[in-house]
């Protein structure tokens, strides 16, 4: 098992600044491979957007200083997420990618990976299917987003890692390749990005 450390945008501290020293101490553990899940969440708007952006920027700076990739949370905040990623240019992955093909292309130009999970198996997942069609295998990471977003045919159940095979099968179908190729590409990308 490996882990990431960071402050999620739904769990920011009111009236507080990033506890850099604590995150630096945690990041020194050999099993910590990323700073994350960090980013912006405009769906819930639990915290003011400027406050979220400051926390995100601070953690992007920290990741770059520590030479660790980031795991990015971007929910209904595509424009601001892109602006900050372009400004700081970290290595990393946009988790549970929900943007457009154009955004995917911009992220790939920045050297980012895209996390694709069970959503790609949903009947109404047209945008995600279009992204997957264009997504180079060397920029794909498979993910669960556990406990949410279980792929069809497990939709409605608590998501688990062993459900990734359903996601890989759907991506393989979209791309016209074998599920094994999808799984192998994602595994190689995980090793490359996280250095494991």
Coordinates of N, CA, C and O in Angstrom, one line a residue:
X1 N 0.8 -1.2 0.0 CA 0.0 0.0 0.0 C 0.9 1.2 0.0 O 1.9 1.3 0.6
X2 N 0.4 2.3 -0.7 CA 1.1 3.6 -0.8 C 0.0 4.6 -0.5 O -1.2 4.3 -0.6
X3 N 0.4 5.8 -0.2 CA -0.6 6.8 0.2 C -0.1 8.2 -0.3 O 1.0 8.4 -0.8
X4 N -1.1 9.1 -0.2 CA -0.8 10.5 -0.5 C -1.2 11.4 0.8 O -2.0 10.9 1.5
X5 N -0.6 12.5 0.9 CA -1.0 13.4 2.0 C -1.3 14.8 1.4 O -0.7 15.2 0.5
X6 N -2.4 15.4 2.0 CA -2.8 16.7 1.5 C -4.1 17.0 2.2 O -4.7 16.2 2.9
X7 N -4.6 18.2 1.9 CA -5.9 18.7 2.5 C -6.9 18.8 1.3 O -6.7 19.6 0.4
X8 N -7.9 18.0 1.4 CA -9.0 18.0 0.4 C -9.8 19.3 0.5 O -10.0 19.8 1.6
X9 N -10.3 19.8 -0.6 CA -11.1 21.1 -0.6 C -12.4 21.0 0.3 O -12.8 22.1 0.7
X10 N -12.9 19.8 0.5 CA -14.1 19.7 1.4 C -13.7 19.7 2.9 O -14.5 19.7 3.7
X11 N -12.4 19.6 3.2 CA -11.9 19.5 4.5 C -10.9 20.6 4.9 O -10.0 20.3 5.7
X12 N -11.0 21.7 4.3 CA -10.1 22.8 4.7 C -10.4 23.3 6.1 O -11.5 23.0 6.6
X13 N -9.5 24.0 6.7 CA -9.6 24.5 8.0 C -10.1 25.9 8.0 O -9.4 26.7 7.3
X14 N -11.2 26.2 8.6 CA -11.6 27.6 8.6 C -10.6 28.5 9.3 O -10.1 28.2 10.3
X15 N -10.3 29.7 8.7 CA -9.4 30.6 9.3 C -8.1 30.1 9.6 O -7.5 30.4 10.6
X16 N -7.5 29.2 8.8 CA -6.2 28.6 9.1 C -5.4 28.7 7.8 O -5.9 28.8 6.7
X17 N -4.1 28.5 8.0 CA -3.2 28.4 6.9 C -2.7 27.0 6.8 O -2.7 26.2 7.7
X18 N -2.2 26.7 5.6 CA -1.6 25.3 5.4 C -0.5 25.0 6.4 O 0.4 25.8 6.6
X19 N -0.7 23.9 7.1 CA 0.4 23.5 8.1 C 1.5 22.8 7.3 O 1.5 21.5 7.2
X20 N 2.3 23.6 6.7 CA 3.4 23.0 5.8 C 4.3 22.1 6.5 O 4.6 21.0 6.0
X21 N 4.7 22.4 7.7 CA 5.6 21.6 8.4 C 5.1 20.2 8.7 O 5.8 19.2 8.6
X22 N 3.8 20.1 9.0 CA 3.2 18.8 9.3 C 3.1 18.0 8.0 O 3.4 16.8 8.0
X23 N 2.7 18.7 6.9 CA 2.6 17.9 5.6 C 4.0 17.5 5.2 O 4.2 16.4 4.7
X24 N 5.0 18.3 5.4 CA 6.4 17.9 5.0 C 6.8 16.7 5.8 O 7.4 15.8 5.3
X25 N 6.5 16.7 7.2 CA 6.9 15.6 8.0 C 6.2 14.3 7.5 O 6.8 13.3 7.4
X26 N 4.9 14.4 7.2 CA 4.1 13.3 6.7 C 4.7 12.8 5.4 O 4.7 11.6 5.1
X27 N 5.0 13.7 4.5 CA 5.5 13.4 3.2 C 6.8 12.6 3.2 O 7.2 12.0 2.2
X28 N 7.6 12.7 4.3 CA 8.9 12.1 4.4 C 8.7 10.5 4.5 O 9.7 9.8 4.3
X29 N 7.6 10.0 4.9 CA 7.4 8.6 5.0 C 7.6 7.9 3.6 O 7.1 8.4 2.6
X30 N 8.3 6.8 3.6 CA 8.6 6.2 2.3 C 7.4 5.7 1.5 O 7.5 5.5 0.3
X31 N 6.3 5.5 2.2 CA 5.1 5.0 1.5 C 4.2 6.2 0.9 O 3.2 6.0 0.3
X32 N 4.6 7.4 1.2 CA 3.9 8.6 0.7 C 4.5 8.9 -0.7 O 5.7 9.2 -0.9
X33 N 3.6 8.8 -1.7 CA 4.1 9.0 -3.1 C 3.5 10.2 -3.8 O 3.8 10.4 -5.0
X34 N 2.6 11.0 -3.1 CA 2.0 12.1 -3.8 C 1.4 13.1 -2.7 O 1.3 12.7 -1.5
X35 N 1.2 14.3 -3.2 CA 0.4 15.3 -2.4 C -1.0 15.2 -3.0 O -1.3 15.5 -4.1
X36 N -2.0 14.9 -2.1 CA -3.3 14.8 -2.6 C -4.2 14.1 -1.6 O -3.8 13.7 -0.5
X37 N -5.4 14.1 -1.8 CA -6.2 14.7 -2.9 C -6.4 16.1 -2.6 O -7.0 16.5 -1.6
X38 N -5.9 17.0 -3.5 CA -6.0 18.5 -3.3 C -6.7 19.1 -4.5 O -6.8 18.4 -5.6
X39 N -7.3 20.2 -4.4 CA -7.9 20.9 -5.5 C -9.0 21.8 -5.2 O -9.0 22.5 -4.1
X40 N -10.0 21.8 -6.0 CA -11.2 22.7 -5.9 C -12.5 22.0 -6.0 O -12.6 21.1 -6.9
X41 N -13.4 22.3 -5.2 CA -14.8 21.7 -5.3 C -15.8 22.9 -5.2 O -16.1 23.4 -4.2
X42 N -16.3 23.2 -6.4 CA -17.4 24.2 -6.5 C -18.8 23.7 -6.5 O -19.7 24.4 -6.5
X43 N -18.9 22.4 -6.4 CA -20.2 21.7 -6.3 C -20.8 22.0 -4.9 O -21.9 22.5 -4.8
X44 N -20.0 21.8 -3.9 CA -20.5 22.0 -2.5 C -20.3 23.4 -2.0 O -21.0 23.9 -1.2
X45 N -19.2 24.0 -2.5 CA -18.9 25.4 -2.1 C -18.9 25.5 -0.6 O -19.4 26.5 0.0
X46 N -18.3 24.5 0.1 CA -18.2 24.5 1.6 C -17.3 25.7 2.0 O -17.6 26.3 3.1
X47 N -16.3 26.0 1.3 CA -15.5 27.2 1.6 C -15.4 28.1 0.4 O -15.6 27.7 -0.7
X48 N -15.2 29.4 0.7 CA -15.2 30.4 -0.4 C -14.1 30.0 -1.5 O -13.1 29.4 -1.2
X49 N -14.4 30.3 -2.7 CA -13.6 29.9 -3.8 C -12.2 30.4 -3.7 O -11.2 29.7 -4.0
X50 N -12.0 31.7 -3.4 CA -10.7 32.3 -3.2 C -9.9 31.5 -2.2 O -8.7 31.3 -2.3
X51 N -10.5 31.1 -1.1 CA -9.9 30.4 0.0 C -9.4 29.0 -0.5 O -8.3 28.6 -0.3
X52 N -10.3 28.3 -1.3 CA -10.0 27.1 -1.9 C -8.8 27.2 -2.8 O -7.8 26.4 -2.8
X53 N -8.8 28.2 -3.6 CA -7.7 28.4 -4.6 C -6.4 28.7 -3.9 O -5.3 28.2 -4.3
X54 N -6.4 29.4 -2.8 CA -5.2 29.7 -2.0 C -4.6 28.4 -1.5 O -3.4 28.1 -1.5
X55 N -5.5 27.6 -0.9 CA -5.0 26.3 -0.3 C -4.5 25.4 -1.5 O -3.4 24.7 -1.3
X56 N -5.2 25.3 -2.6 CA -4.7 24.5 -3.7 C -3.3 25.0 -4.2 O -2.4 24.2 -4.4
X57 N -3.2 26.3 -4.4 CA -1.9 26.9 -4.8 C -0.8 26.6 -3.8 O 0.3 26.2 -4.2
X58 N -1.1 26.7 -2.5 CA -0.1 26.4 -1.5 C 0.4 25.0 -1.6 O 1.6 24.7 -1.4
X59 N -0.6 24.1 -1.8 CA -0.2 22.6 -1.8 C 0.5 22.3 -3.2 O 1.3 21.4 -3.2
X60 N 0.2 23.0 -4.2 CA 0.9 22.8 -5.5 C 2.3 23.2 -5.3 O 3.3 22.5 -5.8
X61 N 2.6 24.3 -4.7 CA 3.9 24.8 -4.4 C 4.7 23.8 -3.6 O 5.8 23.5 -3.8
X62 N 4.0 23.3 -2.5 CA 4.6 22.3 -1.6 C 5.0 21.0 -2.4 O 6.1 20.5 -2.3
X63 N 4.1 20.5 -3.3 CA 4.4 19.3 -4.1 C 5.6 19.6 -4.9 O 6.5 18.7 -5.1
X64 N 5.7 20.7 -5.6 CA 6.8 21.0 -6.4 C 8.1 21.1 -5.6 O 9.2 20.6 -6.0
X65 N 8.1 21.7 -4.4 CA 9.3 21.8 -3.6 C 9.7 20.4 -3.1 O 10.9 20.1 -3.1
X66 N 8.8 19.5 -2.8 CA 9.1 18.1 -2.4 C 9.3 17.2 -3.6 O 9.6 16.0 -3.3
X67 N 9.1 17.7 -4.8 CA 9.3 16.9 -6.0 C 8.4 15.6 -5.9 O 8.8 14.5 -6.3
X68 N 7.1 15.9 -5.5 CA 6.1 14.8 -5.5 C 5.0 15.2 -6.5 O 4.6 16.4 -6.6
X69 N 4.4 14.2 -7.1 CA 3.2 14.5 -8.0 C 2.0 14.8 -7.1 O 2.0 14.6 -5.9
X70 N 1.0 15.3 -7.8 CA -0.2 15.7 -7.1 C -1.4 14.8 -7.6 O -1.4 14.3 -8.7
X71 N -2.4 14.6 -6.7 CA -3.6 14.0 -7.1 C -4.7 15.1 -7.0 O -4.9 15.6 -5.9
X72 N -5.3 15.5 -8.1 CA -6.1 16.7 -8.2 C -7.6 16.4 -8.1 O -8.0 15.6 -8.9
X73 N -8.3 17.1 -7.3 CA -9.7 17.0 -7.2 C -10.3 18.3 -7.9 O -9.9 19.4 -7.6
X74 N -11.1 18.0 -8.9 CA -11.7 19.1 -9.7 C -13.1 18.9 -9.9 O -13.5 18.1 -10.8
X75 N -14.0 19.5 -9.1 CA -15.4 19.3 -9.3 C -16.1 20.6 -9.6 O -16.1 21.5 -8.7
X76 N -16.5 20.7 -10.8 CA -17.2 21.9 -11.3 C -16.3 23.2 -11.1 O -16.8 24.3 -10.9
X77 N -15.0 23.0 -11.3 CA -14.1 24.1 -11.2 C -13.0 24.0 -12.3 O -11.8 24.4 -12.0
X78 N -13.4 23.6 -13.5 CA -12.4 23.3 -14.5 C -11.5 24.5 -14.8 O -10.3 24.4 -15.0
X79 N -12.1 25.7 -15.0 CA -11.3 26.9 -15.4 C -10.3 27.3 -14.4 O -9.1 27.5 -14.7
X80 N -10.7 27.3 -13.1 CA -9.7 27.7 -12.1 C -8.7 26.6 -11.9 O -7.5 26.9 -11.6
X81 N -9.1 25.3 -12.0 CA -8.2 24.2 -11.9 C -7.1 24.3 -12.9 O -5.9 24.2 -12.6
X82 N -7.5 24.6 -14.2 CA -6.5 24.7 -15.3 C -5.6 25.9 -15.1 O -4.4 25.7 -15.3
X83 N -6.2 27.0 -14.6 CA -5.3 28.2 -14.4 C -4.2 27.9 -13.4 O -3.1 28.2 -13.6
X84 N -4.6 27.2 -12.3 CA -3.6 26.9 -11.3 C -2.6 25.9 -11.7 O -1.4 25.9 -11.4
X85 N -3.0 24.9 -12.5 CA -2.1 23.8 -13.0 C -1.2 24.4 -14.0 O 0.0 24.1 -14.0
X86 N -1.6 25.3 -14.8 CA -0.8 26.0 -15.8 C 0.3 26.9 -15.1 O 1.4 26.9 -15.5
X87 N -0.1 27.5 -14.0 CA 0.8 28.4 -13.3 C 1.8 27.6 -12.6 O 3.0 28.1 -12.5
X88 N 1.5 26.4 -12.0 CA 2.5 25.7 -11.2 C 3.1 24.5 -11.8 O 4.1 24.0 -11.4
X89 N 2.4 24.0 -12.9 CA 3.0 22.9 -13.7 C 3.5 21.7 -12.9 O 4.7 21.2 -13.1
X90 N 2.7 21.1 -12.0 CA 3.1 20.0 -11.3 C 3.1 18.7 -12.1 O 2.4 18.7 -13.1
X91 N 3.7 17.7 -11.7 CA 3.5 16.3 -12.2 C 2.2 15.8 -11.5 O 1.9 16.3 -10.3
X92 N 1.4 15.0 -12.1 CA 0.3 14.4 -11.4 C -0.8 13.9 -12.2 O -0.7 13.7 -13.4
X93 N -2.0 13.7 -11.5 CA -3.1 13.1 -12.2 C -4.4 13.9 -11.7 O -4.5 14.4 -10.6
X94 N -5.3 14.2 -12.7 CA -6.6 14.8 -12.4 C -7.5 13.6 -12.1 O -7.8 12.9 -13.0
X95 N -7.8 13.4 -10.9 CA -8.6 12.3 -10.4 C -10.0 12.4 -10.9 O -10.6 13.5 -10.9
X96 N -10.6 11.3 -11.2 CA -12.0 11.2 -11.6 C -12.4 12.3 -12.6 O -13.3 13.1 -12.5
X97 N -11.6 12.3 -13.7 CA -11.7 13.4 -14.7 C -13.1 13.5 -15.3 O -13.7 12.5 -15.7
X98 N -13.6 14.8 -15.3 CA -14.9 15.0 -15.7 C -15.0 16.2 -16.7 O -16.0 16.6 -17.1
X99 N -13.8 16.6 -17.2 CA -13.8 17.7 -18.2 C -14.0 17.3 -19.6 O -14.3 16.1 -19.9
X100 N -13.8 18.2 -20.5 CA -14.0 18.0 -21.9 C -12.8 17.4 -22.6 O -11.7 17.4 -22.0
X101 N -12.9 17.1 -23.9 CA -11.8 16.6 -24.7 C -10.7 17.8 -24.8 O -9.5 17.5 -24.7
X102 N -11.2 19.0 -24.9 CA -10.2 20.1 -25.0 C -9.4 20.3 -23.7 O -8.2 20.5 -23.7
X103 N -10.1 20.1 -22.5 CA -9.4 20.2 -21.3 C -8.4 19.1 -21.1 O -7.3 19.3 -20.7
X104 N -8.8 17.9 -21.6 CA -7.9 16.7 -21.5 C -6.7 17.0 -22.3 O -5.6 16.7 -21.9
X105 N -6.9 17.5 -23.5 CA -5.7 17.8 -24.4 C -4.8 18.8 -23.7 O -3.5 18.7 -23.7
X106 N -5.3 19.9 -23.0 CA -4.5 20.8 -22.3 C -3.7 20.2 -21.2 O -2.5 20.5 -20.9
X107 N -4.4 19.3 -20.4 CA -3.7 18.6 -19.3 C -2.6 17.7 -19.8 O -1.5 17.7 -19.2
X108 N -2.8 17.0 -20.9 CA -1.8 16.1 -21.5 C -0.6 17.0 -21.9 O 0.5 16.6 -21.7
X109 N -0.8 18.2 -22.5 CA 0.3 19.1 -22.9 C 1.1 19.5 -21.6 O 2.3 19.7 -21.7
X110 N 0.4 19.5 -20.5 CA 1.1 19.9 -19.2 C 1.8 18.7 -18.6 O 2.5 18.8 -17.6
X111 N 1.6 17.5 -19.3 CA 2.3 16.3 -18.8 C 1.5 15.5 -17.7 O 2.0 14.6 -17.0
X112 N 0.2 15.9 -17.5 CA -0.6 15.3 -16.5 C -1.2 14.0 -17.0 O -1.3 13.8 -18.2
X113 N -1.7 13.2 -16.1 CA -2.4 12.0 -16.4 C -3.9 12.2 -16.0 O -4.2 13.1 -15.3
X114 N -4.8 11.4 -16.6 CA -6.2 11.5 -16.3 C -6.6 10.2 -15.6 O -6.4 9.1 -16.1
X115 N -7.3 10.4 -14.5 CA -7.9 9.2 -13.8 C -9.3 9.0 -14.3 O -10.1 9.8 -14.3
X116 N -9.5 7.7 -14.8 CA -10.8 7.3 -15.3 C -11.3 6.2 -14.4 O -10.6 5.2 -14.2
X117 N -12.5 6.3 -14.0 CA -13.1 5.3 -13.1 C -14.4 4.8 -13.7 O -14.7 4.9 -14.9
X118 N -15.3 4.4 -12.8 CA -16.5 3.7 -13.2 C -17.5 4.5 -14.0 O -18.4 4.0 -14.7
X119 N -17.4 5.9 -13.9 CA -18.3 6.7 -14.7 C -18.3 6.4 -16.2 O -19.3 6.4 -16.8
X120 N -17.1 5.9 -16.7 CA -17.1 5.6 -18.2 C -18.0 4.5 -18.5 O -18.4 4.3 -19.7
X121 N -18.5 3.7 -17.6 CA -19.4 2.6 -17.9 C -20.9 3.0 -17.8 O -21.7 2.2 -18.2
X122 N -21.1 4.2 -17.3 CA -22.5 4.7 -17.2 C -23.1 5.0 -18.5 O -22.4 5.4 -19.5
X123 N -24.4 4.7 -18.7 CA -25.1 4.9 -19.9 C -25.1 6.4 -20.4 O -25.0 6.6 -21.6
X124 N -25.1 7.3 -19.5 CA -25.1 8.7 -19.9 C -23.7 9.4 -19.9 O -23.6 10.6 -19.8
X125 N -22.7 8.6 -20.0 CA -21.3 9.1 -19.9 C -20.7 9.5 -21.2 O -19.5 9.2 -21.5
X126 N -21.4 10.2 -22.0 CA -21.0 10.5 -23.4 C -19.7 11.3 -23.4 O -18.8 11.0 -24.2
X127 N -19.6 12.3 -22.5 CA -18.4 13.2 -22.5 C -17.1 12.3 -22.1 O -16.1 12.4 -22.7
X128 N -17.3 11.5 -21.1 CA -16.2 10.7 -20.6 C -15.7 9.7 -21.7 O -14.6 9.4 -22.0
X129 N -16.7 9.1 -22.4 CA -16.4 8.2 -23.5 C -15.6 8.9 -24.6 O -14.6 8.4 -25.1
X130 N -16.0 10.1 -25.0 CA -15.3 10.9 -26.0 C -13.9 11.2 -25.5 O -12.9 11.1 -26.3
X131 N -13.7 11.5 -24.3 CA -12.3 11.7 -23.7 C -11.5 10.5 -23.9 O -10.4 10.5 -24.3
X132 N -12.1 9.3 -23.4 CA -11.3 8.1 -23.5 C -10.9 7.7 -24.9 O -9.8 7.2 -25.1
X133 N -11.8 8.0 -25.9 CA -11.5 7.7 -27.3 C -10.2 8.4 -27.7 O -9.4 7.8 -28.4
X134 N -10.0 9.6 -27.2 CA -8.9 10.5 -27.6 C -7.7 10.3 -26.7 O -6.6 10.7 -27.1
X135 N -7.9 9.8 -25.5 CA -6.8 9.7 -24.5 C -5.7 8.7 -24.9 O -6.0 7.5 -25.0
X136 N -4.5 9.2 -25.0 CA -3.4 8.2 -25.2 C -3.3 7.3 -24.0 O -3.4 7.7 -22.9
X137 N -3.0 6.0 -24.3 CA -2.8 5.1 -23.2 C -1.7 5.5 -22.2 O -1.8 5.1 -21.0
X138 N -0.7 6.2 -22.7 CA 0.4 6.6 -21.8 C 0.0 7.7 -20.8 O 0.8 8.2 -20.1
X139 N -1.3 8.2 -20.8 CA -1.8 9.2 -19.9 C -3.0 8.8 -19.1 O -3.6 9.6 -18.5
X140 N -3.3 7.5 -19.1 CA -4.4 6.9 -18.5 C -4.1 6.3 -17.1 O -3.1 5.5 -17.1
X141 N -4.9 6.6 -16.1 CA -4.8 5.9 -14.8 C -6.2 5.4 -14.5 O -7.2 6.1 -14.6
X142 N -6.3 4.1 -14.2 CA -7.6 3.5 -13.8 C -7.7 3.8 -12.3 O -6.8 3.8 -11.5
X143 N -9.0 4.0 -11.8 CA -9.2 4.3 -10.4 C -10.6 3.9 -10.0 O -11.5 3.6 -10.8
X144 N -10.8 3.8 -8.7 CA -12.1 3.4 -8.2 C -13.0 4.6 -7.7 O -14.2 4.5 -7.8
X145 N -12.4 5.6 -7.1 CA -13.1 6.6 -6.4 C -13.9 6.0 -5.3 O -15.0 6.5 -4.9
X146 N -13.4 4.9 -4.7 CA -14.1 4.3 -3.6 C -14.4 5.2 -2.5 O -13.6 6.1 -2.2
X147 N -15.6 5.2 -1.9 CA -16.6 4.2 -2.0 C -17.7 4.5 -3.1 O -18.7 3.8 -3.2
X148 N -17.4 5.5 -3.9 CA -18.4 6.0 -4.8 C -18.2 5.5 -6.3 O -17.1 5.0 -6.6
X149 N -19.1 5.7 -7.1 CA -19.0 5.6 -8.6 C -18.6 4.2 -9.0 O -17.8 4.0 -9.9
X150 N -19.2 3.2 -8.4 CA -19.0 1.8 -8.9 C -19.4 1.6 -10.3 O -20.4 2.2 -10.8
X151 N -18.6 0.9 -11.1 CA -18.9 0.7 -12.5 C -20.1 -0.2 -12.7 O -20.4 -1.0 -11.8
X152 N -20.8 -0.1 -13.8 CA -21.8 -1.0 -14.2 C -21.0 -2.3 -14.5 O -20.0 -2.3 -15.1
X153 N -21.5 -3.5 -13.9 CA -22.8 -3.8 -13.4 C -22.9 -3.8 -11.9 O -23.8 -4.3 -11.3
X154 N -21.9 -3.1 -11.2 CA -21.9 -3.0 -9.8 C -22.4 -1.7 -9.2 O -22.4 -1.4 -8.1
X155 N -23.0 -0.9 -10.1 CA -23.5 0.4 -9.8 C -24.5 0.3 -8.6 O -25.3 -0.6 -8.6
X156 N -24.4 1.2 -7.7 CA -25.2 1.2 -6.5 C -24.6 0.5 -5.3 O -25.1 0.6 -4.2
X157 N -23.5 -0.3 -5.6 CA -22.8 -0.9 -4.5 C -21.6 -0.1 -4.1 O -21.1 0.8 -4.9
X158 N -21.0 -0.4 -2.9 CA -19.8 0.3 -2.5 C -18.7 -0.1 -3.5 O -18.5 -1.3 -3.7
X159 N -18.0 0.9 -4.0 CA -17.0 0.6 -5.0 C -15.7 0.0 -4.3 O -15.4 0.3 -3.2
X160 N -15.1 -1.0 -5.0 CA -14.0 -1.7 -4.5 C -12.9 -1.8 -5.6 O -13.3 -1.7 -6.8
X161 N -11.7 -2.0 -5.2 CA -10.6 -2.1 -6.2 C -10.8 -3.2 -7.2 O -10.4 -3.0 -8.4
X162 N -11.4 -4.3 -6.8 CA -11.5 -5.4 -7.8 C -12.6 -5.1 -8.9 O -12.7 -5.8 -9.8
X163 N -13.3 -4.0 -8.8 CA -14.2 -3.6 -9.8 C -13.5 -2.9 -11.0 O -14.1 -2.6 -12.0
X164 N -12.2 -2.6 -10.8 CA -11.5 -1.9 -11.9 C -11.5 -2.7 -13.2 O -11.5 -2.1 -14.3
X165 N -11.7 -4.0 -13.1 CA -11.7 -4.8 -14.3 C -12.9 -4.4 -15.2 O -12.8 -4.4 -16.4
X166 N -14.0 -4.0 -14.6 CA -15.2 -3.6 -15.4 C -14.9 -2.3 -16.1 O -15.3 -2.1 -17.3
X167 N -14.2 -1.4 -15.5 CA -13.8 -0.1 -16.1 C -12.8 -0.4 -17.2 O -12.9 0.2 -18.3
X168 N -11.8 -1.3 -17.0 CA -10.9 -1.6 -18.0 C -11.5 -2.2 -19.2 O -11.2 -1.9 -20.4
X169 N -12.5 -3.1 -19.0 CA -13.2 -3.7 -20.1 C -14.0 -2.7 -21.0 O -13.9 -2.7 -22.2
X170 N -14.6 -1.7 -20.3 CA -15.3 -0.7 -21.1 C -14.3 0.2 -21.8 O -14.6 0.6 -23.0
X171 N -13.2 0.6 -21.2 CA -12.2 1.4 -21.9 C -11.7 0.6 -23.1 O -11.5 1.2 -24.2
X172 N -11.4 -0.6 -22.9 CA -10.9 -1.5 -24.0 C -11.9 -1.5 -25.2 O -11.5 -1.4 -26.3
X173 N -13.2 -1.6 -24.8 CA -14.2 -1.7 -25.9 C -14.2 -0.3 -26.6 O -14.3 -0.3 -27.9
X174 N -14.2 0.8 -25.9 CA -14.2 2.1 -26.6 C -13.0 2.3 -27.5 O -13.1 2.8 -28.6
X175 N -11.8 1.8 -27.0 CA -10.6 2.0 -27.8 C -10.3 0.9 -28.8 O -9.3 1.0 -29.6
X176 N -11.0 -0.2 -28.8 CA -10.8 -1.3 -29.7 C -9.6 -2.1 -29.4 O -8.9 -2.5 -30.3
X177 N -9.2 -2.3 -28.1 CA -8.1 -3.0 -27.7 C -8.5 -4.0 -26.6 O -9.7 -4.1 -26.3
X178 N -7.5 -4.8 -26.1 CA -7.9 -5.8 -25.1 C -7.9 -5.1 -23.7 O -7.1 -4.2 -23.5
X179 N -8.7 -5.7 -22.8 CA -8.6 -5.2 -21.4 C -7.2 -5.3 -20.8 O -6.8 -4.5 -20.0
X180 N -6.5 -6.4 -21.2 CA -5.1 -6.6 -20.7 C -4.2 -5.4 -21.1 O -3.4 -4.9 -20.2
X181 N -4.4 -4.8 -22.3 CA -3.6 -3.7 -22.7 C -3.9 -2.5 -21.8 O -3.0 -1.7 -21.5
X182 N -5.2 -2.3 -21.5 CA -5.6 -1.1 -20.7 C -5.0 -1.3 -19.3 O -4.4 -0.3 -18.8
X183 N -5.1 -2.5 -18.7 CA -4.6 -2.7 -17.4 C -3.1 -2.5 -17.3 O -2.6 -1.9 -16.4
X184 N -2.4 -3.1 -18.3 CA -0.9 -3.0 -18.4 C -0.5 -1.5 -18.5 O 0.5 -1.1 -17.9
X185 N -1.2 -0.8 -19.4 CA -0.8 0.6 -19.6 C -1.0 1.4 -18.3 O -0.1 2.2 -17.9
X186 N -2.1 1.2 -17.6 CA -2.4 1.9 -16.4 C -1.4 1.6 -15.3 O -0.9 2.4 -14.6
X187 N -1.0 0.3 -15.2 CA 0.0 -0.1 -14.2 C 1.3 0.5 -14.5 O 2.0 1.0 -13.6
X188 N 1.7 0.6 -15.8 CA 3.0 1.2 -16.1 C 3.0 2.7 -15.8 O 4.0 3.2 -15.3
X189 N 1.8 3.3 -16.1 CA 1.7 4.8 -15.8 C 1.8 5.1 -14.3 O 2.4 6.1 -13.9
X190 N 1.2 4.2 -13.5 CA 1.2 4.3 -12.0 C 2.7 4.3 -11.5 O 3.1 5.1 -10.7
X191 N 3.4 3.3 -12.1 CA 4.8 3.1 -11.7 C 5.6 4.4 -12.1 O 6.5 4.9 -11.3
X192 N 5.4 4.9 -13.3 CA 6.1 6.1 -13.8 C 5.8 7.3 -13.0 O 6.7 8.0 -12.5
X193 N 4.5 7.6 -12.8 CA 4.1 8.8 -12.1 C 4.5 8.8 -10.6 O 5.0 9.8 -10.1
X194 N 4.2 7.7 -9.9 CA 4.4 7.7 -8.5 C 5.8 7.1 -8.1 O 6.1 7.0 -6.9
X195 N 6.6 6.6 -9.1 CA 7.9 6.1 -8.8 C 7.9 4.9 -8.0 O 8.8 4.7 -7.1
X196 N 6.9 4.0 -8.2 CA 6.9 2.7 -7.4 C 7.0 1.6 -8.4 O 6.7 1.7 -9.5

